[in-house]
Amino acid sequence: MTVKDVILTIAIMLGAGLVCQLIADFARIPRMLVLLLAGAVLGPAVSDAIDVPLDSMGSQLLLSLGVSFILFHGGLQLSTRVLSRVAVGLTLLAIPGVVVTAVIAGAVAAIAFGLPLTSGLLIGAVLAPTDPAILIPLFERLGLRPKVSQTIIAESALNDPTGAVLALAVSGVVISGSASLTQPLQDFVVNLLISTVIGVVFGVVLSAAVSSRRAGIWRESAAIAVMAVISAGYFSIDTAGGSGYLGAFLAGLIVGNMEQLRLAMHSEHERDMRVLVSTVADVMVMFVFITLGANIPWSDIRSELVPALAVVSALILLARPLTVFLCLVPDRRGSWSREELVFLAWTRETGVVPAALAGIMVGLHVPDANLIVITVALAIIVTLSVQSTTKRWLARRLRLIETTMLPPSAPLPADGTPVVGVSAR
């Protein structure tokens, strides 16, 4: 592929992304679903307008560093003050909840596809993360009860990196041919610790460097500093044996809540930083979903449709409800009602991180990676077309819609009583 071919491919993908945004807004359907279909039309199976193999260097760079920007953006939007009221349930959902989901979906995948248990667990781990990129704008329009909306959005942002760490740990076992299930879980814990420590360090250093204090040597170049730190952070954490995904998210969370460190940014510098991160994340979402759509193995889908749908059904109807029950019922401080639990159990849209992980598995030449791509593609289509489109109806039936809106930075009341719609902050 020549330089002109690369430039033309980028131009086509960006143009398609802009058109998809217009179509999604007009038809009131999730943009990611439209992007996925656009990729299928542009890919080799239909028009052959673009050729972006998942195992190419460009795709791997996009799926690794690009998703790090998306997760940094997700962390940047969250408020630790708002999340402190549901910290127990949120922690359970974001870490052990990911493992529960992966194990249940993975066991079904192993049976449905006739795979070894470790290979099935890898499919479950890739499917385990949910997608904040879909849920944040959706909940902003819904005016959903804040305790519910903030928990779901934060869970989605947190379980993306933990799911990625688990998937990468299991992939190593699958590639090596080991039959042990304890090793990937041990690697998962080690990777979490490494990623957390280094991610926190990068987040604190970045917060100080872009702050208005004396240490803020990059305060006037905050946007560039973010790009540099995310890139360097991903390389450093990955080299140390951790996940650049989790490190990027934690760094974003710390920078977005730097007031907890008694730091602050000039409003102009903060605005520039947030605009850049949001724009880069938006472009990365376009590229990831179009790339995945262009690489859907249509010739294999017909033969694998039934087992793949069985896995997706188990993910939605079995794994998610059981995960919500096991993780939130013990959370006494959260005081979760039956209606709130039902809504959370129906909310598990599959999105950008599973799509990126599917591409990474292809790039790593993991055995049966085509089954991962097929299952993830179907999960995205089903969850976006079925779950996202029924959110408003279900929230109204469960009486979880609020009409009074507070400023985005407003914390939850001390007793957890819902008084506001939703904000990412």
Tab-separated table of C-alpha atoms in Angstrom:
chain	number	residue	atom	x	y	z
A	1	MET	CA	0.000	0.000	0.000
A	2	THR	CA	1.422	3.366	-1.071
A	3	VAL	CA	1.303	6.661	0.823
A	4	LYS	CA	-1.480	7.860	-1.476
A	5	ASP	CA	-3.481	4.713	-0.722
A	6	VAL	CA	-3.126	5.322	3.005
A	7	ILE	CA	-4.211	8.948	2.689
A	8	LEU	CA	-7.178	7.967	0.521
A	9	THR	CA	-8.212	5.290	3.032
A	10	ILE	CA	-8.086	7.779	5.896
A	11	ALA	CA	-10.105	10.292	3.881
A	12	ILE	CA	-12.752	7.702	3.041
A	13	MET	CA	-13.032	6.565	6.658
A	14	LEU	CA	-13.310	10.119	7.985
A	15	GLY	CA	-15.895	11.004	5.357
A	16	ALA	CA	-17.857	7.859	6.122
A	17	GLY	CA	-17.709	8.672	9.828
A	18	LEU	CA	-19.195	12.124	9.253
A	19	VAL	CA	-21.987	10.705	7.085
A	20	CYS	CA	-22.692	8.028	9.695
A	21	GLN	CA	-23.055	10.738	12.343
A	22	LEU	CA	-25.716	12.482	10.235
A	23	ILE	CA	-27.563	9.219	9.592
A	24	ALA	CA	-27.452	8.212	13.264
A	25	ASP	CA	-28.747	11.604	14.415
A	26	PHE	CA	-31.534	11.634	11.811
A	27	ALA	CA	-32.646	8.035	12.407
A	28	ARG	CA	-32.058	8.206	16.183
A	29	ILE	CA	-30.036	5.011	16.238
A	30	PRO	CA	-26.644	4.339	17.866
A	31	ARG	CA	-23.783	5.765	15.803
A	32	MET	CA	-21.577	2.717	16.430
A	33	LEU	CA	-24.100	0.476	14.692
A	34	VAL	CA	-24.124	2.746	11.634
A	35	LEU	CA	-20.296	2.868	11.620
A	36	LEU	CA	-20.116	-0.918	11.743
A	37	LEU	CA	-22.486	-1.241	8.776
A	38	ALA	CA	-20.563	1.446	6.892
A	39	GLY	CA	-17.356	-0.518	7.386
A	40	ALA	CA	-19.049	-3.626	6.017
A	41	VAL	CA	-20.141	-1.703	2.898
A	42	LEU	CA	-16.704	-0.135	2.380
A	43	GLY	CA	-14.799	-3.348	3.033
A	44	PRO	CA	-13.670	-6.112	0.653
A	45	ALA	CA	-16.912	-8.077	1.020
A	46	VAL	CA	-18.987	-5.372	-0.724
A	47	SER	CA	-17.372	-2.362	-2.422
A	48	ASP	CA	-13.678	-2.971	-1.596
A	49	ALA	CA	-13.209	0.783	-1.135
A	50	ILE	CA	-10.879	0.304	1.843
A	51	ASP	CA	-8.428	-2.422	2.813
A	52	VAL	CA	-7.493	-2.299	6.501
A	53	PRO	CA	-6.565	-5.823	7.667
A	54	LEU	CA	-6.767	-6.231	11.425
A	55	ASP	CA	-3.262	-7.671	11.578
A	56	SER	CA	-1.668	-4.700	9.769
A	57	MET	CA	0.606	-2.308	11.648
A	58	GLY	CA	-1.762	0.622	11.123
A	59	SER	CA	-4.749	-1.248	12.552
A	60	GLN	CA	-2.751	-2.502	15.527
A	61	LEU	CA	-1.522	1.030	16.281
A	62	LEU	CA	-5.082	2.304	16.059
A	63	LEU	CA	-6.483	-0.453	18.260
A	64	SER	CA	-3.765	-0.059	20.894
A	65	LEU	CA	-2.958	3.641	21.214
A	66	GLY	CA	-6.323	4.837	19.885
A	67	VAL	CA	-8.296	2.958	22.518
A	68	SER	CA	-5.978	4.364	25.187
A	69	PHE	CA	-7.121	7.854	24.183
A	70	ILE	CA	-10.750	6.738	24.372
A	71	LEU	CA	-10.243	5.369	27.888
A	72	PHE	CA	-8.318	8.457	29.028
A	73	HIS	CA	-11.298	10.480	27.811
A	74	GLY	CA	-13.658	8.192	29.732
A	75	GLY	CA	-11.723	8.710	32.971
A	76	LEU	CA	-11.559	12.450	32.390
A	77	GLN	CA	-15.368	12.705	32.410
A	78	LEU	CA	-15.982	11.063	35.788
A	79	SER	CA	-16.261	12.687	39.209
A	80	THR	CA	-14.930	10.871	42.254
A	81	ARG	CA	-17.353	12.850	44.438
A	82	VAL	CA	-20.335	11.476	42.553
A	83	LEU	CA	-19.016	7.932	42.487
A	84	SER	CA	-18.074	7.721	46.150
A	85	ARG	CA	-21.687	6.906	47.126
A	86	VAL	CA	-21.696	3.706	45.079
A	87	ALA	CA	-18.021	2.817	45.406
A	88	VAL	CA	-18.565	-0.704	46.794
A	89	GLY	CA	-20.969	-1.856	44.107
A	90	LEU	CA	-18.989	-0.103	41.397
A	91	THR	CA	-15.748	-1.797	42.419
A	92	LEU	CA	-17.435	-5.195	42.475
A	93	LEU	CA	-18.943	-4.646	39.027
A	94	ALA	CA	-15.730	-3.346	37.487
A	95	ILE	CA	-13.338	-6.074	38.681
A	96	PRO	CA	-14.886	-9.346	39.954
A	97	GLY	CA	-17.952	-8.606	37.828
A	98	VAL	CA	-15.813	-8.705	34.693
A	99	VAL	CA	-14.443	-12.102	35.717
A	100	VAL	CA	-17.944	-13.466	36.422
A	101	THR	CA	-19.201	-12.257	33.042
A	102	ALA	CA	-16.167	-13.673	31.250
A	103	VAL	CA	-16.449	-17.066	32.929
A	104	ILE	CA	-20.176	-17.490	32.214
A	105	ALA	CA	-20.000	-16.274	28.612
A	106	GLY	CA	-16.749	-18.174	28.112
A	107	ALA	CA	-18.198	-21.454	29.342
A	108	VAL	CA	-21.114	-21.107	26.938
A	109	ALA	CA	-18.705	-20.195	24.108
A	110	ALA	CA	-16.586	-23.278	24.767
A	111	ILE	CA	-19.662	-25.502	24.586
A	112	ALA	CA	-21.302	-23.732	21.647
A	113	PHE	CA	-18.186	-23.609	19.453
A	114	GLY	CA	-16.660	-26.862	20.706
A	115	LEU	CA	-13.495	-25.114	21.910
A	116	PRO	CA	-11.119	-25.734	24.826
A	117	LEU	CA	-12.235	-23.968	27.984
A	118	THR	CA	-9.347	-21.476	27.816
A	119	SER	CA	-10.322	-20.453	24.277
A	120	GLY	CA	-13.935	-20.062	25.388
A	121	LEU	CA	-12.801	-17.965	28.346
A	122	LEU	CA	-10.893	-15.710	25.946
A	123	ILE	CA	-14.095	-15.042	23.982
A	124	GLY	CA	-15.889	-14.285	27.254
A	125	ALA	CA	-13.107	-11.948	28.389
A	126	VAL	CA	-13.193	-10.000	25.111
A	127	LEU	CA	-16.977	-9.653	25.400
A	128	ALA	CA	-16.974	-8.674	29.093
A	129	PRO	CA	-16.362	-4.885	28.798
A	130	THR	CA	-19.260	-2.536	28.113
A	131	ASP	CA	-19.092	0.800	26.286
A	132	PRO	CA	-19.189	4.293	27.874
A	133	ALA	CA	-18.939	5.907	24.427
A	134	ILE	CA	-22.473	4.668	23.730
A	135	LEU	CA	-23.978	5.187	27.169
A	136	ILE	CA	-22.860	8.744	27.987
A	137	PRO	CA	-24.751	10.514	25.180
A	138	LEU	CA	-27.672	8.108	25.510
A	139	PHE	CA	-28.159	8.833	29.223
A	140	GLU	CA	-27.760	12.574	28.706
A	141	ARG	CA	-30.904	12.447	26.571
A	142	LEU	CA	-32.762	10.124	28.919
A	143	GLY	CA	-32.518	12.190	32.113
A	144	LEU	CA	-31.970	8.970	34.049
A	145	ARG	CA	-31.726	8.729	37.845
A	146	PRO	CA	-28.142	9.853	38.674
A	147	LYS	CA	-27.202	7.006	40.976
A	148	VAL	CA	-27.994	4.551	38.199
A	149	SER	CA	-26.545	6.523	35.304
A	150	GLN	CA	-23.289	7.457	37.029
A	151	THR	CA	-22.751	3.883	38.191
A	152	ILE	CA	-23.305	2.453	34.715
A	153	ILE	CA	-21.096	5.019	33.009
A	154	ALA	CA	-18.296	4.578	35.554
A	155	GLU	CA	-18.591	0.806	35.381
A	156	SER	CA	-18.324	0.951	31.607
A	157	ALA	CA	-15.201	3.091	31.783
A	158	LEU	CA	-13.632	0.902	34.480
A	159	ASN	CA	-14.494	-2.511	33.079
A	160	ASP	CA	-12.993	-1.614	29.706
A	161	PRO	CA	-9.398	-1.689	30.967
A	162	THR	CA	-9.973	-4.559	33.407
A	163	GLY	CA	-11.599	-6.573	30.622
A	164	ALA	CA	-8.678	-5.749	28.348
A	165	VAL	CA	-6.170	-6.873	30.987
A	166	LEU	CA	-8.056	-10.150	31.478
A	167	ALA	CA	-8.357	-10.776	27.737
A	168	LEU	CA	-4.652	-10.150	27.116
A	169	ALA	CA	-3.715	-12.406	30.035
A	170	VAL	CA	-5.910	-15.254	28.767
A	171	SER	CA	-4.663	-14.792	25.188
A	172	GLY	CA	-1.149	-15.574	26.375
A	173	VAL	CA	-2.346	-18.883	27.777
A	174	VAL	CA	-4.259	-19.729	24.598
A	175	ILE	CA	-1.271	-18.937	22.384
A	176	SER	CA	1.091	-20.984	24.569
A	177	GLY	CA	-1.310	-23.925	24.607
A	178	SER	CA	-1.461	-24.187	28.403
A	179	ALA	CA	-4.577	-25.847	29.841
A	180	SER	CA	-4.373	-24.105	33.220
A	181	LEU	CA	-7.129	-21.659	34.195
A	182	THR	CA	-5.321	-20.375	37.274
A	183	GLN	CA	-2.450	-18.800	35.352
A	184	PRO	CA	-4.550	-16.247	33.435
A	185	LEU	CA	-6.234	-15.149	36.666
A	186	GLN	CA	-2.845	-14.761	38.351
A	187	ASP	CA	-1.605	-12.759	35.372
A	188	PHE	CA	-4.791	-10.702	35.566
A	189	VAL	CA	-4.114	-9.713	39.178
A	190	VAL	CA	-0.428	-8.951	38.508
A	191	ASN	CA	-1.297	-6.890	35.434
A	192	LEU	CA	-3.899	-4.941	37.395
A	193	LEU	CA	-1.375	-4.088	40.098
A	194	ILE	CA	1.313	-3.021	37.621
A	195	SER	CA	-1.139	-1.008	35.551
A	196	THR	CA	-2.672	0.662	38.592
A	197	VAL	CA	0.620	1.743	40.142
A	198	ILE	CA	2.171	3.087	36.945
A	199	GLY	CA	-1.115	4.629	35.771
A	200	VAL	CA	-1.530	6.497	39.055
A	201	VAL	CA	2.049	7.769	38.875
A	202	PHE	CA	1.545	9.045	35.329
A	203	GLY	CA	-1.761	10.626	36.319
A	204	VAL	CA	-0.279	12.483	39.285
A	205	VAL	CA	2.742	13.650	37.298
A	206	LEU	CA	0.553	14.832	34.416
A	207	SER	CA	-1.812	16.639	36.798
A	208	ALA	CA	1.060	18.533	38.376
A	209	ALA	CA	2.681	19.313	35.025
A	210	VAL	CA	-0.461	20.887	33.524
A	211	SER	CA	-1.670	22.598	36.695
A	212	SER	CA	-1.488	26.299	37.466
A	213	ARG	CA	1.031	25.639	40.259
A	214	ARG	CA	4.781	26.182	39.993
A	215	ALA	CA	5.236	22.571	38.916
A	216	GLY	CA	2.982	23.186	35.903
A	217	ILE	CA	5.746	23.367	33.322
A	218	TRP	CA	3.347	22.226	30.565
A	219	ARG	CA	0.325	24.254	31.639
A	220	GLU	CA	0.199	26.099	28.319
A	221	SER	CA	0.667	22.900	26.329
A	222	ALA	CA	-1.696	20.657	28.283
A	223	ALA	CA	-3.198	19.043	25.182
A	224	ILE	CA	0.213	18.083	23.822
A	225	ALA	CA	1.304	16.861	27.262
A	226	VAL	CA	-1.717	14.539	27.411
A	227	MET	CA	-0.829	13.013	24.046
A	228	ALA	CA	2.781	12.544	25.103
A	229	VAL	CA	1.895	10.978	28.448
A	230	ILE	CA	-0.698	8.600	26.993
A	231	SER	CA	1.806	7.424	24.374
A	232	ALA	CA	4.703	7.114	26.817
A	233	GLY	CA	2.438	5.609	29.449
A	234	TYR	CA	1.150	2.911	27.131
A	235	PHE	CA	4.692	1.946	26.119
A	236	SER	CA	5.992	1.977	29.705
A	237	ILE	CA	3.119	-0.003	31.202
A	238	ASP	CA	3.041	-2.528	28.364
A	239	THR	CA	6.805	-3.017	28.652
A	240	ALA	CA	6.464	-3.570	32.418
A	241	GLY	CA	3.888	-6.306	31.832
A	242	GLY	CA	0.741	-4.317	32.540
A	243	SER	CA	-2.075	-2.840	30.477
A	244	GLY	CA	-1.725	0.580	28.894
A	245	TYR	CA	-5.536	0.656	28.767
A	246	LEU	CA	-5.989	0.669	32.535
A	247	GLY	CA	-3.096	3.078	33.000
A	248	ALA	CA	-4.604	5.530	30.498
A	249	PHE	CA	-7.985	5.399	32.201
A	250	LEU	CA	-6.553	5.973	35.679
A	251	ALA	CA	-4.444	8.853	34.415
A	252	GLY	CA	-7.560	10.442	32.922
A	253	LEU	CA	-9.520	9.919	36.139
A	254	ILE	CA	-6.779	11.600	38.203
A	255	VAL	CA	-6.389	14.539	35.818
A	256	GLY	CA	-10.154	15.006	35.694
A	257	ASN	CA	-10.281	15.127	39.498
A	258	MET	CA	-7.014	16.946	40.218
A	259	GLU	CA	-8.794	19.154	42.734
A	260	GLN	CA	-8.562	16.175	45.081
A	261	LEU	CA	-4.777	16.692	44.898
A	262	ARG	CA	-5.307	20.417	45.591
A	263	LEU	CA	-4.345	21.230	42.035
A	264	ALA	CA	-6.197	23.214	39.385
A	265	MET	CA	-5.857	24.267	35.763
A	266	HIS	CA	-6.490	27.587	34.071
A	267	SER	CA	-9.930	27.363	32.452
A	268	GLU	CA	-8.571	28.088	28.970
A	269	HIS	CA	-5.915	25.394	29.224
A	270	GLU	CA	-8.412	22.884	30.579
A	271	ARG	CA	-10.843	23.644	27.755
A	272	ASP	CA	-8.137	23.127	25.130
A	273	MET	CA	-7.139	19.823	26.705
A	274	ARG	CA	-10.673	18.494	26.922
A	275	VAL	CA	-11.500	19.545	23.354
A	276	LEU	CA	-8.449	17.749	21.979
A	277	VAL	CA	-9.011	14.560	23.980
A	278	SER	CA	-12.700	14.492	23.048
A	279	THR	CA	-11.929	15.048	19.361
A	280	VAL	CA	-9.208	12.390	19.220
A	281	ALA	CA	-11.450	9.908	21.053
A	282	ASP	CA	-14.294	10.638	18.621
A	283	VAL	CA	-12.074	10.030	15.603
A	284	MET	CA	-10.711	6.829	17.132
A	285	VAL	CA	-14.242	5.506	17.652
A	286	MET	CA	-14.955	6.127	13.953
A	287	PHE	CA	-11.812	4.316	12.844
A	288	VAL	CA	-12.237	1.337	15.192
A	289	PHE	CA	-15.828	0.539	14.224
A	290	ILE	CA	-15.333	1.082	10.491
A	291	THR	CA	-12.224	-1.112	10.631
A	292	LEU	CA	-14.100	-3.860	12.446
A	293	GLY	CA	-17.016	-3.662	10.021
A	294	ALA	CA	-14.655	-3.918	7.067
A	295	ASN	CA	-13.123	-7.080	8.544
A	296	ILE	CA	-16.259	-8.997	9.492
A	297	PRO	CA	-15.741	-12.485	8.022
A	298	TRP	CA	-19.090	-12.693	6.246
A	299	SER	CA	-18.239	-16.026	4.642
A	300	ASP	CA	-17.898	-17.597	8.101
A	301	ILE	CA	-20.890	-15.989	9.762
A	302	ARG	CA	-23.517	-18.280	8.267
A	303	SER	CA	-21.818	-21.422	9.541
A	304	GLU	CA	-21.107	-19.915	12.970
A	305	LEU	CA	-24.266	-17.835	13.403
A	306	VAL	CA	-26.128	-20.180	15.756
A	307	PRO	CA	-23.305	-20.750	18.281
A	308	ALA	CA	-22.342	-17.065	18.182
A	309	LEU	CA	-25.929	-16.006	18.882
A	310	ALA	CA	-26.053	-18.543	21.721
A	311	VAL	CA	-23.021	-16.856	23.301
A	312	VAL	CA	-24.506	-13.371	22.869
A	313	SER	CA	-27.827	-14.531	24.335
A	314	ALA	CA	-26.039	-16.008	27.342
A	315	LEU	CA	-24.102	-12.765	27.738
A	316	ILE	CA	-27.268	-10.648	27.830
A	317	LEU	CA	-29.772	-12.924	29.545
A	318	LEU	CA	-27.587	-14.924	31.934
A	319	ALA	CA	-24.150	-13.420	32.548
A	320	ARG	CA	-25.209	-9.787	32.942
A	321	PRO	CA	-28.178	-10.317	35.303
A	322	LEU	CA	-26.196	-12.723	37.477
A	323	THR	CA	-23.238	-10.332	37.603
A	324	VAL	CA	-25.464	-7.425	38.658
A	325	PHE	CA	-27.142	-9.534	41.341
A	326	LEU	CA	-23.885	-10.881	42.800
A	327	CYS	CA	-22.145	-7.502	42.793
A	328	LEU	CA	-24.870	-5.061	43.882
A	329	VAL	CA	-27.003	-6.978	46.360
A	330	PRO	CA	-24.106	-7.041	48.913
A	331	ASP	CA	-23.720	-3.245	48.502
A	332	ARG	CA	-25.848	-2.103	51.458
A	333	ARG	CA	-24.717	1.511	51.221
A	334	GLY	CA	-25.934	1.713	47.644
A	335	SER	CA	-29.492	0.781	48.720
A	336	TRP	CA	-30.286	-0.597	45.279
A	337	SER	CA	-33.981	-0.986	44.484
A	338	ARG	CA	-35.427	-3.786	42.395
A	339	GLU	CA	-36.170	-1.351	39.564
A	340	GLU	CA	-32.579	-0.094	39.528
A	341	LEU	CA	-31.207	-3.631	39.471
A	342	VAL	CA	-33.479	-4.573	36.568
A	343	PHE	CA	-32.322	-1.576	34.548
A	344	LEU	CA	-28.646	-2.298	35.240
A	345	ALA	CA	-29.163	-5.941	34.293
A	346	TRP	CA	-30.511	-4.854	30.882
A	347	THR	CA	-27.609	-2.431	30.284
A	348	ARG	CA	-24.495	-4.009	28.830
A	349	GLU	CA	-23.903	-2.608	25.345
A	350	THR	CA	-20.875	-4.055	23.590
A	351	GLY	CA	-18.735	-1.407	21.937
A	352	VAL	CA	-15.351	-0.018	21.143
A	353	VAL	CA	-13.026	-1.939	23.502
A	354	PRO	CA	-14.306	-5.438	22.615
A	355	ALA	CA	-14.067	-4.394	18.962
A	356	ALA	CA	-10.477	-3.268	19.468
A	357	LEU	CA	-9.605	-6.398	21.444
A	358	ALA	CA	-11.010	-8.579	18.669
A	359	GLY	CA	-8.670	-6.837	16.258
A	360	ILE	CA	-5.731	-7.256	18.600
A	361	MET	CA	-6.438	-10.995	18.910
A	362	VAL	CA	-6.272	-11.260	15.116
A	363	GLY	CA	-2.989	-9.349	15.137
A	364	LEU	CA	-1.592	-11.707	17.778
A	365	HIS	CA	-2.631	-14.689	15.616
A	366	VAL	CA	-4.611	-16.223	18.458
A	367	PRO	CA	-6.157	-19.577	17.474
A	368	ASP	CA	-9.815	-19.231	16.386
A	369	ALA	CA	-9.552	-15.424	16.405
A	370	ASN	CA	-12.151	-15.354	13.607
A	371	LEU	CA	-14.715	-16.693	16.083
A	372	ILE	CA	-13.927	-13.796	18.407
A	373	VAL	CA	-14.468	-11.287	15.596
A	374	ILE	CA	-17.770	-12.896	14.581
A	375	THR	CA	-19.092	-13.042	18.139
A	376	VAL	CA	-18.065	-9.466	18.959
A	377	ALA	CA	-19.635	-8.161	15.748
A	378	LEU	CA	-22.909	-9.913	16.526
A	379	ALA	CA	-22.796	-8.721	20.140
A	380	ILE	CA	-22.406	-5.124	18.973
A	381	ILE	CA	-25.263	-5.430	16.495
A	382	VAL	CA	-27.614	-7.165	18.943
A	383	THR	CA	-26.912	-5.020	21.996
A	384	LEU	CA	-27.083	-1.767	20.060
A	385	SER	CA	-30.195	-2.650	18.087
A	386	VAL	CA	-32.092	-4.325	20.935
A	387	GLN	CA	-30.883	-2.895	24.247
A	388	SER	CA	-30.035	0.699	23.321
A	389	THR	CA	-33.314	1.225	21.508
A	390	THR	CA	-35.385	-0.010	24.476
A	391	LYS	CA	-33.638	2.004	27.219
A	392	ARG	CA	-36.095	4.897	27.262
A	393	TRP	CA	-39.140	2.614	27.351
A	394	LEU	CA	-37.706	0.491	30.164
A	395	ALA	CA	-36.573	3.491	32.224
A	396	ARG	CA	-40.061	4.970	32.019
A	397	ARG	CA	-41.731	1.698	32.961
A	398	LEU	CA	-39.420	1.404	35.966
A	399	ARG	CA	-39.939	5.089	36.859
A	400	LEU	CA	-36.248	5.924	36.720
A	401	ILE	CA	-36.595	9.068	34.598
A	402	GLU	CA	-35.916	12.384	36.323
A	403	THR	CA	-37.008	15.802	35.080
A	404	THR	CA	-34.954	18.185	37.249
A	405	MET	CA	-31.466	18.882	35.947
A	406	LEU	CA	-28.540	20.103	38.026
A	407	PRO	CA	-25.193	21.491	36.848
A	408	PRO	CA	-22.839	18.786	35.542
A	409	SER	CA	-20.550	19.036	38.549
A	410	ALA	CA	-23.307	18.637	41.126
A	411	PRO	CA	-22.702	15.650	43.456
A	412	LEU	CA	-25.329	13.184	44.511
A	413	PRO	CA	-27.296	13.935	47.682
A	414	ALA	CA	-25.927	12.361	50.825
A	415	ASP	CA	-28.839	9.938	51.051
A	416	GLY	CA	-28.576	8.947	47.384
A	417	THR	CA	-32.005	10.378	46.560
A	418	PRO	CA	-32.310	10.969	42.814
A	419	VAL	CA	-32.814	14.626	41.872
A	420	VAL	CA	-30.992	14.944	38.556
A	421	GLY	CA	-30.656	13.465	35.114
A	422	VAL	CA	-27.109	12.543	34.195
A	423	SER	CA	-23.780	14.100	33.472
A	424	ALA	CA	-20.479	12.533	32.680
A	425	ARG	CA	-19.034	14.592	35.503
